[in-house]
Structure formats: structure tokens, C-alpha cells
């Protein structure tokens, strides 16, 4: 897969061409950059790129135990090293050299993990091959020394000074702002690397194509964190927070740790641009090179809303991909896909508005005619509409802040308050989240003409996720009360407080009879939303839901 990053990076440094001739493992290394090669210090394999980076891999457990760049050590904090999952424990670790690439293989049960060094390149290349659920998460964490990089941000905190306010991982600063490792503020499709820079040295985690990850293009997860104990950089492939999909298995990578002279990493390293032909001779089991992959290309999309971006997603049990549709035409292309049949989903913003299936064949391109969007709820005429049908809480109160802060953050506008539909910018008065124990009983005031009041209407409430099965029950004018709707499938973990509104989009519909309305056009009708659930909780951890859109259809 080649995903499309949000922006291109300035090229930094020069790549050195790597040979592909196989060689037996020797401590002298192959011809290439001066000093390129490897050694064995008894406890670790020591790999030297010959260009300034020397790193070590434990022969006991496969941890990455040292990252020395231009003579300075960057690895390790809190007595822990960098590793897969939370550390593998006793493993079988082997090394071999193939031309100008040195490959370390770590085997622990059914899991295989790989590190590679290439001559002249200051990168650590990594792959993880997970065969089953023997580990509950799929991640690599690079653990870095404290005090090396400036670390101020929504994902940084000071354990000695800040106060824990939730689950041991959400902190409040003295100024009332909240911090957490969850507060990355970005979706996986919106970044190609994450990291830190001093201005003269940069260290970055360049993500893989995430074809074996889960959660789709809009998933938000841990990217980095920092405190006085150290720094973490993550490649998260499966994590249970706000997760909507089952774990995928198989080989994932390369992803890499890249050192630079202060700037962002070379764009050629990103998942969208990375030339992986050099991996083919390494003999990594389950590796599928470019020749074994295919492509899907679409002419365009019909019935697009020009106010929104469109994304094309592809998913099956084995892999996931996505690509952005061209504004205006909706043309799209997704390459580097594993062979198979996929569900193709067209997203308006983050809302699925069209689905079909497509089959990918190795070495070939599958061409698709124009896809006609027929599932956009915005096309239905409405008496009034709050928000927009785009699969996100965008436009509602506090929506943007909630991707990098806790609802209790001092920067959040008060969660209580009601809305009058015919006021200026009414959507901005609607809280993006509703909780049973925080702002239950939210009121919407609106007027109907005599003709509108004489008819029954359908009320729709779109949500993006829910916590503890929270869902809205509707009361109109204190006389008509809806049935309690069934809860849709949603992630079972925290969602509304960990920086993500992303769950499963769902639309609740309520058929409201004409008898429920006030007949005087000058009078306001009052719609009350109450959050109901069979579960209990308190405050921001009480049952709740995130809103996408509310409308009353003609």
C-alpha cells in the first residue's frame, strides 16, 4: 500500500545505494559506507550504519538497547529499553548480512520481529510479524532518554508536578490544562512521521503503510509521549482503546526510526514513497514485494459535496488501505495492495456514504468506472439541521479541543446550555458530547409553521461513538417520549476522554407524530435529549455519546 501523506517533507541527507548480493554473516561487513558492519559485544549485536548511527539489539530478548548517533546515546529511560509490545522476554535472536544490509531476526513464540541497518543510512528499519492473539496489542515503542529533546505539548506531562485525574494516564497541570499520551490530535492518515527535534538533531518514527493494522484511516492512537522520566515514540498497529476492528495478522513494515540533522525525515522514507526493492533479497518470511501487489484506480465520484474531502477505504480480514479522492472529480488511485477481495467504502469526511467490493490482482491494475454516491443523508430535505453529516462532531462546541484534551480541560467551553435553532450559528452551541452525569437533558428550541406542525416528522440523531452504551432518548414538549433505542456496537473502552470521537457511526431515527407539536407558529417546540444506558458511571466517565448531526426532516 502507498497511503497519501498530508504534506511532503524537505529532503534531508543523501541515500547510499545498497547492494543486493548475499553474504554470510561476518563482523567485517560488506563494502559500503566507511565503518559499516556489525560486531558482537557478548550481550548485544552492534550494528554500525557507517554514517553516524550505531545501534544495539539484545541477543537475549530482542530489545533495542542502544541508539548512538554521532557519539551521543539517545536510548533508554526508566530502566526500560525499546521493544515490541511491552517487551518479549527470552527470545531467539540471530543476525545475517545480505550485501549492504544487516538483518537481525527476533523470534518469540509465534511472533517474529526484525531490525535492519543499511549502509550509509541513519535509520533503523523494523518489521513485526504477528501470527495470533498471544499478544493483545501490536506496537513498537522507542524509549528515549529524558531531557534530550524539547517535549512540551499535549502528550507531555510532569509526574512530579501534575495531578492524575483519570485512569493513571490523564494529567492536569497547575494552569488547568490536561495532558495525556492519548492526546496526539491526529488520525493515522494525517501523518507519515512523528518525533522530536532540537534543531540540529531530529529523531523520528516513520510509520509503515499500516496494512496489517486495524481501525481504518481515521483511527487515533498513541504517537508519542514525554515526561521527566523519558520519551516514547510509537508505531501502533493494534491497540484496544477506541478500537472498531478485529486484530489483523501478518508481516507489517518496514517502519523505521530515522535520525536527521534537525529537519524532518526524507519524504522518500514515507509509506507513500518508500522504495522497498532492497527488501526482496533479505528472505523475510511473508514479505510481499512490489511484484506481488496490485492497484485500484477509479475514474471519479458522482454526487460529491464540494464542502467536504472524500476518502476511499479498502478493507478485508487480512489488510486495509486508503487513499484520498481528488477534489472536484473524485478520481482516486491506491497502489501496493495485497491480492484479494476488499470492501470499498467511500467516506464523506468520515461518514460512509457508499460501499461496493473490488478485487485486487498481483501485478495488475483494477479500473473502476465512476461511483455514484447514494448514501449521503445530507441530501434529505430538513426543517432544520444542526451540524453536518460528515461522521465527525466538527462544528459543535469543544469538538476540535477534544482530540488533544480532556473534557475537564480549562480551555473547554461549559458543557451545559441549550440551543435555539433560529439563533445565529446554533450548531456552535451544541455540545459535541452528551453524558448522563454531565449535561443530560439537553434542550433544542425550534418553531414550526402551521403546515409543518400539521404533519409527522422524522428526527435523526447521528453519533460517532458511545461510552457505556450511552444513547439518546427523545422527549418532545414534555408530552411525547420516544422508546429507548437499542445500543449500536461501539468500542468497549474509554473514548470520549482519550482524544478520540472515533467509533462506529450510527444514526438513530425517531418518528414523531403531528400530535406532539405545538400548533402556534409563534411558540417554540422543545426537544429534550436524555442519555440512557443500562450501565452506570460518574462525571465524564458516565454513559455518553459523541454527536455527528441532528436534523428534523421535512
mmCIF file of N, CA, C and O in Angstrom, residues 43 119 137 311 337 447 452:
data_model
loop_
_atom_site.group_PDB
_atom_site.id
_atom_site.type_symbol
_atom_site.label_atom_id
_atom_site.label_comp_id
_atom_site.label_asym_id
_atom_site.label_seq_id
_atom_site.Cartn_x
_atom_site.Cartn_y
_atom_site.Cartn_z
ATOM 1 N N UNK A 43 26.576 -9.425 24.835
ATOM 2 C CA UNK A 43 25.167 -9.305 25.220
ATOM 3 C C UNK A 43 24.304 -8.808 24.068
ATOM 4 O O UNK A 43 23.095 -9.052 24.052
ATOM 5 N N UNK A 119 23.734 0.285 4.720
ATOM 6 C CA UNK A 119 24.984 1.028 4.645
ATOM 7 C C UNK A 119 24.747 2.485 4.269
ATOM 8 O O UNK A 119 24.095 2.798 3.269
ATOM 9 N N UNK A 137 -1.807 -6.536 22.079
ATOM 10 C CA UNK A 137 -1.599 -5.308 21.321
ATOM 11 C C UNK A 137 -0.533 -5.577 20.266
ATOM 12 O O UNK A 137 0.133 -6.613 20.288
ATOM 13 N N UNK A 311 -12.546 10.252 1.124
ATOM 14 C CA UNK A 311 -11.522 9.227 1.275
ATOM 15 C C UNK A 311 -12.088 7.909 0.789
ATOM 16 O O UNK A 311 -13.260 7.600 1.040
ATOM 17 N N UNK A 337 -1.240 -2.848 -3.066
ATOM 18 C CA UNK A 337 -2.220 -3.621 -2.304
ATOM 19 C C UNK A 337 -1.974 -5.123 -2.455
ATOM 20 O O UNK A 337 -1.619 -5.613 -3.538
ATOM 21 N N UNK A 447 -39.179 26.440 16.101
ATOM 22 C CA UNK A 447 -40.554 26.764 15.736
ATOM 23 C C UNK A 447 -40.920 26.078 14.420
ATOM 24 O O UNK A 447 -40.051 25.837 13.574
ATOM 25 N N UNK A 452 -46.125 22.737 8.799
ATOM 26 C CA UNK A 452 -45.170 21.764 9.338
ATOM 27 C C UNK A 452 -45.708 21.100 10.596
ATOM 28 O O UNK A 452 -45.530 19.889 10.799
#
